[in-house]
Amino acid sequence: QVCAPAALGPGMLWAAAWGLLLLIAPAEAQRGRKKVVHVLEGESGSVVVQTAPGQVVSHRGGTIVLPCRYHYEAAAHGHDDVRLKWTKVVDPLAFADVFVALGPQHRAFGSYRGRAELQGDGPGDASLVLRNVTLQDYGRYECEVTNELEDDTGMVKLDLEGVVFPYHPRGGRYKLTFAEAQRACAEQDGILASAEQLHAAWREGLDWCNAGWLRDGSVQYPVSQPREPCGGAVSPGAGGSTSGGVRNYGYRHNAEERYDAFCFTSNLPGRVFFLKPLRPVPFAGAARACAARGAAVAKVGQLFAAWKLQLLDRCTAGWLADGSARYPIVNPRARCGGSRPGVRSLGFPDAARRLFGVYCYRAPGAPDPAPGGWGWGWAGGGGWAGGARDPAAWTPLRV
C-alpha cells in the first residue's frame, strides 16, 4: 500500500503515483498480472473491498451469491465511474474472466454468459449472482473494484456439496496421464477432485490404497485404515495404534507418469434407478433396456451421487455406462459387501456376461414411456435386450 503525504499538492500526488506505476510496470509485466496500487488521499478517496471470510457452499444446479462489497468515498466521482471485475483463479498466476461491469454496461464471459449477474443491492454492492451452478464453477474467485489508479481486491471460494470417488477405466489401474484422468472424470459425470475435497472425503472415512491424480497435478491417496501395503505402519500412537492420513506423492510429470484418478461430482438434477428386466442382460442390452424407460445407462459419478446425496441403497449389482458393474449400499449388511457403506464394485465383467440389472439415469423432465414398472420384451418369450430378436418387434411387458 502506498500512502501520499497530506502535504503534497494534487499535481505532486499524481506525479508520485505515475512514477510508482512506471517503477513497478516492468516487473509486473513479466508476471502478466497488474500490480494493485492504492493511492490514499488522507482518509478519503480510497477503494476498500470486503468479501466473506472462508467460503460459500452450493451444489450443482443451484444459485449462489459470491459476496463482495466496497466502500468508496470521493466527492468528485460517482459509483458509475467504478469498474467491477470478477475473475476465476485457474492457476496460481492465471485468471479467467467471469464478469465485468462499468456503470450500466455489463458483460459475462464464456460459460458464465446467461448465468452471472450483479446482485445490485444498493451502492457499494459488487456481489455476483451465479445461477445453475456447474461442477466447473468450483474454485476461487477474485472481486476487483477499480477507479482510475485506485483499486482493491477480495477473494471468495466457492465450494460444492458432493462426493469424491476413485476411478480407473477398463484397462486397469495406473493407466491414466493427467489429461486422460481429466477426460475420464468428465466422461463419468465428474471433475478431478481438489486436494481439499480429497482431504474432506478422508475425514469422512474414504479409504483407497491406490494413488490418483488431483486437479492441481499432484498425486495422493487417502488411508483411513492403515496397513502395511498402503504406506506402512506410520506414526505409532498411544497404545501402539497407527494413524491414517492422505499420502502425497507430490506433483508428478503429468504427460508421462500414469496413475488412477480421484473424481468429484455433485447433486444430480435427475434420478438414478435400478432396472431389473425379465431376464439377465449383457452389457450390449443395457442401453436398450434403459432407453425403453426414457433413460440412459447411469455413469459412475451419477451412481455415487445417487448413493451419497439421494441415499440410493440396492444390494444388486448392475451395469454402468463404462462397462463396470457396481451397487450402492447406504445401510451395510453382512450379505451386501461388508460393514461399511459405499459403492461396491465388481470390476469390469466380460461384456457378454449377463447381469440381473442395470442402473439407469433419467434426466429431469424426461417422460417415462413405461410407467408403473413396465418394460419391453417379446410376448412370445425367447430373447431380451441384446438377444437375436429384432428390437422393432418389442412389445410392452410387465417387469
Short mmCIF file of C-alpha atoms in Angstrom, two decimals:
data_model
loop_
_atom_site.label_atom_id
_atom_site.label_comp_id
_atom_site.label_asym_id
_atom_site.label_seq_id
_atom_site.Cartn_x
_atom_site.Cartn_y
_atom_site.Cartn_z
CA GLN A 1 0.00 0.00 0.00
CA VAL A 2 1.34 3.43 -0.96
CA CYS A 3 0.28 6.45 1.11
CA ALA A 4 0.74 10.01 -0.20
CA PRO A 5 1.76 12.61 2.43
CA ALA A 6 -1.02 15.07 3.18
CA ALA A 7 1.28 17.98 2.43
CA LEU A 8 1.64 17.10 -1.24
CA GLY A 9 -0.48 19.05 -3.70
CA PRO A 10 -2.66 17.37 -6.33
CA GLY A 11 -0.01 17.75 -9.06
CA MET A 12 2.75 16.29 -6.93
CA LEU A 13 0.44 13.46 -5.87
CA TRP A 14 -0.36 12.41 -9.47
CA ALA A 15 3.33 12.69 -10.40
CA ALA A 16 4.31 10.49 -7.48
CA ALA A 17 1.65 7.92 -8.34
CA TRP A 18 2.66 7.87 -12.02
CA GLY A 19 6.28 7.43 -11.02
CA LEU A 20 5.35 4.47 -8.86
CA LEU A 21 3.45 2.85 -11.72
CA LEU A 22 6.45 3.28 -14.00
CA LEU A 23 8.71 1.63 -11.44
CA ILE A 24 6.52 -1.44 -10.97
CA ALA A 25 5.41 -1.89 -14.58
CA PRO A 26 8.42 -3.87 -15.93
CA ALA A 27 8.44 -6.40 -13.11
CA GLU A 28 4.71 -6.91 -13.21
CA ALA A 29 4.65 -7.20 -16.99
CA GLN A 30 6.89 -10.23 -16.66
CA ARG A 31 4.40 -11.87 -14.34
CA GLY A 32 1.47 -10.95 -16.58
CA ARG A 33 -0.55 -9.59 -13.68
CA LYS A 34 -1.27 -5.92 -12.88
CA LYS A 35 0.04 -4.66 -9.57
CA VAL A 36 -2.64 -3.45 -7.18
CA VAL A 37 -1.75 0.10 -6.11
CA HIS A 38 -3.68 2.09 -3.54
CA VAL A 39 -3.35 5.88 -3.65
CA LEU A 40 -4.76 7.27 -0.44
CA GLU A 41 -5.76 10.92 -0.10
CA GLY A 42 -5.69 11.18 3.66
CA GLU A 43 -8.61 9.00 4.78
CA SER A 44 -10.80 9.53 1.72
CA GLY A 45 -10.82 8.62 -1.92
CA SER A 46 -9.74 5.01 -1.35
CA VAL A 47 -11.49 1.87 -2.52
CA VAL A 48 -11.79 -0.84 0.12
CA VAL A 49 -13.20 -4.24 -0.86
CA GLN A 50 -14.69 -6.67 1.64
CA THR A 51 -15.56 -10.29 0.83
CA ALA A 52 -16.93 -13.06 3.02
CA PRO A 53 -14.31 -14.92 5.06
CA GLY A 54 -13.96 -18.63 4.44
CA GLN A 55 -16.11 -19.97 1.63
CA VAL A 56 -19.62 -20.14 0.25
CA VAL A 57 -21.21 -23.50 -0.48
CA SER A 58 -23.64 -24.54 -3.20
CA HIS A 59 -24.41 -27.59 -5.32
CA ARG A 60 -24.75 -28.37 -8.99
CA GLY A 61 -27.83 -26.70 -10.42
CA GLY A 62 -28.13 -24.29 -7.50
CA THR A 63 -27.96 -20.50 -7.27
CA ILE A 64 -25.31 -18.82 -5.14
CA VAL A 65 -24.22 -15.27 -4.31
CA LEU A 66 -20.49 -14.58 -4.27
CA PRO A 67 -20.43 -11.73 -1.73
CA CYS A 68 -18.35 -8.62 -2.35
CA ARG A 69 -18.91 -5.07 -1.10
CA TYR A 70 -16.77 -1.99 -1.46
CA HIS A 71 -16.54 1.30 0.37
CA TYR A 72 -15.74 4.33 -1.75
CA GLU A 73 -15.72 7.97 -0.66
CA ALA A 74 -14.94 10.60 -3.26
CA ALA A 75 -16.95 13.75 -3.80
CA ALA A 76 -15.67 14.20 -7.34
CA HIS A 77 -16.63 10.74 -8.57
CA GLY A 78 -19.78 8.64 -8.55
CA HIS A 79 -20.25 4.91 -8.39
CA ASP A 80 -20.80 4.81 -12.16
CA ASP A 81 -17.08 5.56 -12.55
CA VAL A 82 -16.16 2.37 -10.70
CA ARG A 83 -15.29 -0.75 -12.67
CA LEU A 84 -16.24 -4.10 -11.14
CA LYS A 85 -14.48 -7.21 -12.37
CA TRP A 86 -14.83 -10.86 -11.37
CA THR A 87 -12.21 -13.41 -12.39
CA LYS A 88 -11.65 -17.07 -11.54
CA VAL A 89 -8.26 -18.29 -10.38
CA VAL A 90 -7.36 -21.19 -12.69
CA ASP A 91 -3.66 -21.37 -11.76
CA PRO A 92 -1.55 -19.55 -9.16
CA LEU A 93 -0.75 -16.79 -11.69
CA ALA A 94 -3.56 -17.32 -14.22
CA PHE A 95 -7.05 -15.83 -14.16
CA ALA A 96 -10.11 -16.38 -16.37
CA ASP A 97 -12.58 -13.52 -16.92
CA VAL A 98 -16.04 -14.10 -15.47
CA PHE A 99 -17.89 -10.76 -15.37
CA VAL A 100 -17.15 -7.07 -15.90
CA ALA A 101 -19.34 -4.04 -15.16
CA LEU A 102 -18.74 -0.32 -15.74
CA GLY A 103 -21.77 1.77 -14.93
CA PRO A 104 -24.74 0.41 -16.89
CA GLN A 105 -22.53 -1.74 -19.15
CA HIS A 106 -22.32 -5.36 -18.01
CA ARG A 107 -20.71 -8.37 -19.68
CA ALA A 108 -20.31 -12.02 -18.73
CA PHE A 109 -17.74 -14.28 -20.38
CA GLY A 110 -17.56 -17.84 -21.63
CA SER A 111 -19.68 -20.41 -19.80
CA TYR A 112 -20.89 -17.68 -17.40
CA ARG A 113 -22.97 -15.95 -20.09
CA GLY A 114 -26.62 -16.07 -19.17
CA ARG A 115 -25.78 -17.31 -15.65
CA ALA A 116 -23.90 -14.45 -13.97
CA GLU A 117 -25.24 -11.04 -12.97
CA LEU A 118 -24.66 -8.43 -10.29
CA GLN A 119 -26.84 -8.63 -7.22
CA GLY A 120 -27.20 -4.82 -7.24
CA ASP A 121 -28.23 -4.45 -3.62
CA GLY A 122 -27.57 -0.74 -3.39
CA PRO A 123 -24.39 1.37 -3.76
CA GLY A 124 -21.21 -0.46 -2.93
CA ASP A 125 -22.55 -3.94 -3.70
CA ALA A 126 -20.37 -5.84 -6.15
CA SER A 127 -21.74 -9.29 -5.24
CA LEU A 128 -22.14 -11.71 -8.14
CA VAL A 129 -25.19 -13.95 -8.50
CA LEU A 130 -24.32 -17.25 -10.18
CA ARG A 131 -27.20 -19.42 -11.39
CA ASN A 132 -27.32 -23.04 -12.48
CA VAL A 133 -24.00 -23.79 -10.78
CA THR A 134 -21.86 -26.38 -12.58
CA LEU A 135 -19.07 -28.66 -11.42
CA GLN A 136 -16.60 -26.46 -13.28
CA ASP A 137 -17.63 -23.44 -11.19
CA TYR A 138 -15.85 -24.85 -8.14
CA GLY A 139 -12.82 -22.81 -7.11
CA ARG A 140 -11.60 -19.37 -6.05
CA TYR A 141 -12.91 -16.09 -7.44
CA GLU A 142 -11.41 -12.61 -7.25
CA CYS A 143 -13.56 -9.49 -6.93
CA GLU A 144 -11.71 -6.37 -8.13
CA VAL A 145 -13.03 -2.82 -7.77
CA THR A 146 -11.19 -0.10 -9.69
CA ASN A 147 -11.48 3.65 -10.06
CA GLU A 148 -8.67 5.27 -12.08
CA LEU A 149 -5.49 4.45 -10.11
CA GLU A 150 -7.26 3.14 -7.06
CA ASP A 151 -8.31 -0.46 -6.74
CA ASP A 152 -8.63 -3.28 -4.29
CA THR A 153 -9.43 -6.97 -4.49
CA GLY A 154 -11.06 -9.64 -2.38
CA MET A 155 -11.15 -13.42 -2.73
CA VAL A 156 -14.18 -15.72 -2.45
CA LYS A 157 -14.01 -19.51 -2.51
CA LEU A 158 -16.96 -21.42 -3.98
CA ASP A 159 -17.26 -24.96 -2.63
CA LEU A 160 -19.74 -27.60 -3.75
CA GLU A 161 -21.61 -30.26 -1.85
CA GLY A 162 -20.84 -33.63 -3.36
CA VAL A 163 -18.81 -36.81 -3.23
CA VAL A 164 -15.27 -37.86 -4.16
CA PHE A 165 -14.85 -41.23 -5.88
CA PRO A 166 -11.77 -43.12 -7.08
CA TYR A 167 -11.77 -44.20 -10.70
CA HIS A 168 -9.80 -46.23 -13.20
CA PRO A 169 -11.01 -47.42 -16.63
CA ARG A 170 -11.37 -50.94 -18.00
CA GLY A 171 -7.70 -51.01 -18.99
CA GLY A 172 -6.63 -51.42 -15.36
CA ARG A 173 -5.01 -49.42 -12.62
CA TYR A 174 -2.34 -46.77 -13.13
CA LYS A 175 -3.12 -46.23 -16.81
CA LEU A 176 -4.02 -42.52 -16.88
CA THR A 177 -1.90 -39.46 -17.59
CA PHE A 178 -3.13 -36.22 -16.06
CA ALA A 179 -5.04 -35.20 -19.22
CA GLU A 180 -6.54 -38.68 -19.53
CA ALA A 181 -7.61 -38.53 -15.89
CA GLN A 182 -9.41 -35.24 -16.57
CA ARG A 183 -11.25 -36.81 -19.52
CA ALA A 184 -12.08 -39.96 -17.56
CA CYS A 185 -13.71 -37.95 -14.77
CA ALA A 186 -15.66 -35.84 -17.28
CA GLU A 187 -16.92 -38.99 -19.03
CA GLN A 188 -18.22 -40.27 -15.68
CA ASP A 189 -20.06 -37.03 -14.82
CA GLY A 190 -17.33 -35.52 -12.68
CA ILE A 191 -14.23 -33.37 -12.49
CA LEU A 192 -10.85 -34.08 -10.95
CA ALA A 193 -11.14 -33.59 -7.20
CA SER A 194 -9.12 -30.95 -5.39
CA ALA A 195 -6.72 -31.73 -2.56
CA GLU A 196 -9.17 -30.07 -0.15
CA GLN A 197 -12.03 -32.27 -1.38
CA LEU A 198 -9.95 -35.42 -1.05
CA HIS A 199 -8.90 -34.46 2.48
CA ALA A 200 -12.53 -33.82 3.43
CA ALA A 201 -13.50 -37.22 1.97
CA TRP A 202 -10.74 -38.88 4.01
CA ARG A 203 -12.05 -37.26 7.18
CA GLU A 204 -15.45 -38.78 6.32
CA GLY A 205 -13.88 -42.23 6.03
CA LEU A 206 -12.70 -42.62 2.43
CA ASP A 207 -10.07 -45.35 2.30
CA TRP A 208 -8.40 -46.17 -1.01
CA CYS A 209 -4.99 -47.77 -1.44
CA ASN A 210 -4.28 -46.60 -4.99
CA ALA A 211 -2.74 -43.24 -5.87
CA GLY A 212 -4.68 -40.90 -8.15
CA TRP A 213 -4.39 -37.55 -9.90
CA LEU A 214 -5.91 -34.43 -8.36
CA ARG A 215 -6.83 -31.22 -10.14
CA ASP A 216 -3.65 -29.39 -9.09
CA GLY A 217 -1.45 -32.04 -10.73
CA SER A 218 -0.48 -33.76 -7.51
CA VAL A 219 -0.90 -37.49 -6.84
CA GLN A 220 -2.33 -38.60 -3.50
CA TYR A 221 -4.45 -41.28 -1.86
CA PRO A 222 -6.46 -41.47 1.41
CA VAL A 223 -5.90 -44.14 4.06
CA SER A 224 -8.32 -44.24 6.98
CA GLN A 225 -7.43 -47.83 7.95
CA PRO A 226 -3.61 -48.01 7.99
CA ARG A 227 -1.99 -51.22 6.78
CA GLU A 228 1.42 -52.21 5.51
CA PRO A 229 0.70 -52.20 1.74
CA CYS A 230 -0.79 -48.69 1.95
CA GLY A 231 2.07 -46.57 3.22
CA GLY A 232 3.17 -48.81 6.04
CA ALA A 233 2.54 -48.70 9.75
CA VAL A 234 3.02 -44.96 10.24
CA SER A 235 3.38 -42.86 13.39
CA PRO A 236 2.55 -45.29 16.19
CA GLY A 237 0.25 -43.51 18.62
CA ALA A 238 -0.89 -44.15 22.13
CA GLY A 239 -1.39 -47.84 22.83
CA GLY A 240 0.62 -48.88 19.77
CA SER A 241 -2.11 -47.87 17.27
CA THR A 242 -1.28 -46.41 13.89
CA SER A 243 -2.68 -43.32 12.22
CA GLY A 244 -4.08 -42.86 8.77
CA GLY A 245 -3.89 -39.84 6.54
CA VAL A 246 -3.69 -38.66 2.96
CA ARG A 247 -0.47 -39.99 1.41
CA ASN A 248 1.08 -37.50 -1.01
CA TYR A 249 3.43 -38.26 -3.91
CA GLY A 250 3.72 -34.54 -4.68
CA TYR A 251 3.44 -33.00 -8.14
CA ARG A 252 4.20 -35.52 -10.89
CA HIS A 253 5.08 -35.34 -14.59
CA ASN A 254 1.56 -35.03 -15.97
CA ALA A 255 2.32 -36.23 -19.51
CA GLU A 256 4.48 -39.27 -18.73
CA GLU A 257 3.52 -40.73 -15.36
CA ARG A 258 0.32 -42.73 -15.02
CA TYR A 259 -1.98 -43.18 -12.06
CA ASP A 260 -5.68 -43.55 -11.28
CA ALA A 261 -7.97 -40.55 -10.74
CA PHE A 262 -9.92 -39.10 -7.86
CA CYS A 263 -13.06 -37.53 -9.28
CA PHE A 264 -15.67 -35.27 -7.72
CA THR A 265 -19.35 -34.95 -8.55
CA SER A 266 -22.28 -33.09 -7.04
CA ASN A 267 -26.06 -33.07 -6.83
CA LEU A 268 -27.98 -34.81 -9.62
CA PRO A 269 -30.68 -32.87 -11.46
CA GLY A 270 -32.30 -36.18 -12.46
CA ARG A 271 -32.79 -39.61 -10.91
CA VAL A 272 -30.85 -42.87 -10.85
CA PHE A 273 -32.91 -46.05 -10.57
CA PHE A 274 -32.29 -49.78 -10.80
CA LEU A 275 -33.98 -51.59 -13.67
CA LYS A 276 -34.49 -55.32 -13.32
CA PRO A 277 -35.50 -56.78 -16.68
CA LEU A 278 -37.33 -60.05 -17.23
CA ARG A 279 -34.08 -61.82 -17.98
CA PRO A 280 -30.42 -61.07 -17.29
CA VAL A 281 -28.90 -58.77 -19.90
CA PRO A 282 -25.39 -58.47 -21.37
CA PHE A 283 -23.77 -55.04 -21.49
CA ALA A 284 -24.97 -54.50 -25.09
CA GLY A 285 -28.57 -54.82 -23.93
CA ALA A 286 -28.25 -52.40 -21.00
CA ALA A 287 -28.60 -49.26 -23.11
CA ARG A 288 -31.74 -50.54 -24.84
CA ALA A 289 -33.27 -51.56 -21.53
CA CYS A 290 -32.76 -48.05 -20.08
CA ALA A 291 -33.90 -46.36 -23.33
CA ALA A 292 -37.19 -48.25 -23.07
CA ARG A 293 -37.74 -46.37 -19.79
CA GLY A 294 -36.80 -42.95 -21.19
CA ALA A 295 -33.35 -43.09 -19.61
CA ALA A 296 -29.68 -43.80 -20.31
CA VAL A 297 -27.27 -46.16 -18.59
CA ALA A 298 -26.01 -44.35 -15.48
CA LYS A 299 -22.42 -43.15 -15.26
CA VAL A 300 -20.18 -43.96 -12.33
CA GLY A 301 -20.36 -40.42 -10.94
CA GLN A 302 -24.15 -40.46 -11.18
CA LEU A 303 -24.35 -43.66 -9.13
CA PHE A 304 -22.01 -42.22 -6.48
CA ALA A 305 -24.08 -39.02 -6.32
CA ALA A 306 -27.30 -41.02 -6.01
CA TRP A 307 -25.75 -43.09 -3.21
CA LYS A 308 -24.31 -40.14 -1.27
CA LEU A 309 -26.92 -37.43 -1.85
CA GLN A 310 -30.12 -39.33 -2.67
CA LEU A 311 -29.42 -42.31 -0.36
CA LEU A 312 -29.86 -44.92 -3.09
CA ASP A 313 -29.45 -48.36 -1.49
CA ARG A 314 -29.60 -51.54 -3.58
CA CYS A 315 -27.94 -54.87 -2.87
CA THR A 316 -27.86 -55.93 -6.52
CA ALA A 317 -25.08 -55.32 -9.00
CA GLY A 318 -25.96 -53.67 -12.29
CA TRP A 319 -24.27 -52.42 -15.43
CA LEU A 320 -22.96 -48.87 -15.66
CA ALA A 321 -22.06 -46.85 -18.75
CA ASP A 322 -18.31 -47.57 -18.58
CA GLY A 323 -18.90 -51.33 -18.61
CA SER A 324 -18.35 -51.81 -14.89
CA ALA A 325 -20.77 -53.48 -12.51
CA ARG A 326 -21.48 -51.80 -9.16
CA TYR A 327 -24.12 -51.38 -6.49
CA PRO A 328 -24.74 -48.72 -3.77
CA ILE A 329 -25.05 -49.56 -0.07
CA VAL A 330 -26.24 -46.96 2.41
CA ASN A 331 -27.20 -49.39 5.18
CA PRO A 332 -24.43 -52.03 5.42
CA ARG A 333 -25.45 -55.64 5.96
CA ALA A 334 -23.49 -58.87 6.00
CA ARG A 335 -24.72 -60.19 2.64
CA CYS A 336 -24.13 -56.90 0.80
CA GLY A 337 -20.37 -56.42 0.88
CA GLY A 338 -19.31 -55.81 4.44
CA SER A 339 -19.78 -53.43 7.33
CA ARG A 340 -19.09 -50.06 5.69
CA PRO A 341 -21.39 -48.01 3.46
CA GLY A 342 -20.20 -47.24 -0.06
CA VAL A 343 -20.49 -48.15 -3.71
CA ARG A 344 -19.35 -51.75 -4.19
CA SER A 345 -17.56 -52.65 -7.41
CA LEU A 346 -17.38 -55.97 -9.25
CA GLY A 347 -14.84 -54.51 -11.65
CA PHE A 348 -15.35 -54.82 -15.39
CA PRO A 349 -17.03 -58.15 -16.18
CA ASP A 350 -16.96 -59.72 -19.62
CA ALA A 351 -19.40 -57.63 -21.68
CA ALA A 352 -21.12 -60.84 -22.79
CA ARG A 353 -21.84 -61.81 -19.20
CA ARG A 354 -25.48 -61.43 -18.28
CA LEU A 355 -26.35 -59.48 -15.16
CA PHE A 356 -29.69 -59.20 -13.45
CA GLY A 357 -29.98 -55.48 -13.86
CA VAL A 358 -28.75 -52.10 -14.96
CA TYR A 359 -28.60 -48.70 -13.26
CA CYS A 360 -30.31 -46.07 -15.38
CA TYR A 361 -30.34 -42.28 -15.21
CA ARG A 362 -33.38 -40.26 -16.28
CA ALA A 363 -32.82 -36.56 -16.90
CA PRO A 364 -35.24 -34.06 -15.32
CA GLY A 365 -38.37 -33.61 -17.37
CA ALA A 366 -37.80 -36.77 -19.43
CA PRO A 367 -41.02 -38.83 -19.62
CA ASP A 368 -41.15 -42.48 -18.62
CA PRO A 369 -42.62 -44.37 -21.61
CA ALA A 370 -43.44 -47.32 -19.38
CA PRO A 371 -44.67 -46.01 -16.01
CA GLY A 372 -45.69 -48.36 -13.25
CA GLY A 373 -42.94 -50.90 -13.78
CA TRP A 374 -43.44 -51.74 -17.45
CA GLY A 375 -40.52 -52.78 -19.63
CA TRP A 376 -40.03 -54.12 -23.14
CA GLY A 377 -39.55 -57.66 -24.46
CA TRP A 378 -41.22 -60.27 -26.66
CA ALA A 379 -44.62 -61.55 -25.71
CA GLY A 380 -43.72 -64.95 -27.13
CA GLY A 381 -40.60 -65.22 -24.98
CA GLY A 382 -37.15 -66.14 -26.21
CA GLY A 383 -34.63 -63.34 -26.06
CA TRP A 384 -34.25 -59.98 -24.36
CA ALA A 385 -32.24 -56.82 -24.90
CA GLY A 386 -29.07 -57.80 -26.70
CA GLY A 387 -30.60 -61.04 -28.00
CA ALA A 388 -31.14 -62.14 -31.56
CA ARG A 389 -34.69 -60.79 -31.97
CA ASP A 390 -35.48 -57.58 -33.83
CA PRO A 391 -35.95 -54.72 -31.28
CA ALA A 392 -38.60 -53.25 -33.59
CA ALA A 393 -40.82 -56.17 -32.65
CA TRP A 394 -40.70 -55.47 -28.91
CA THR A 395 -44.00 -55.14 -27.06
CA PRO A 396 -44.74 -53.83 -23.55
CA LEU A 397 -44.34 -56.42 -20.80
CA ARG A 398 -44.69 -56.19 -17.06
CA VAL A 399 -41.27 -56.05 -15.36
#
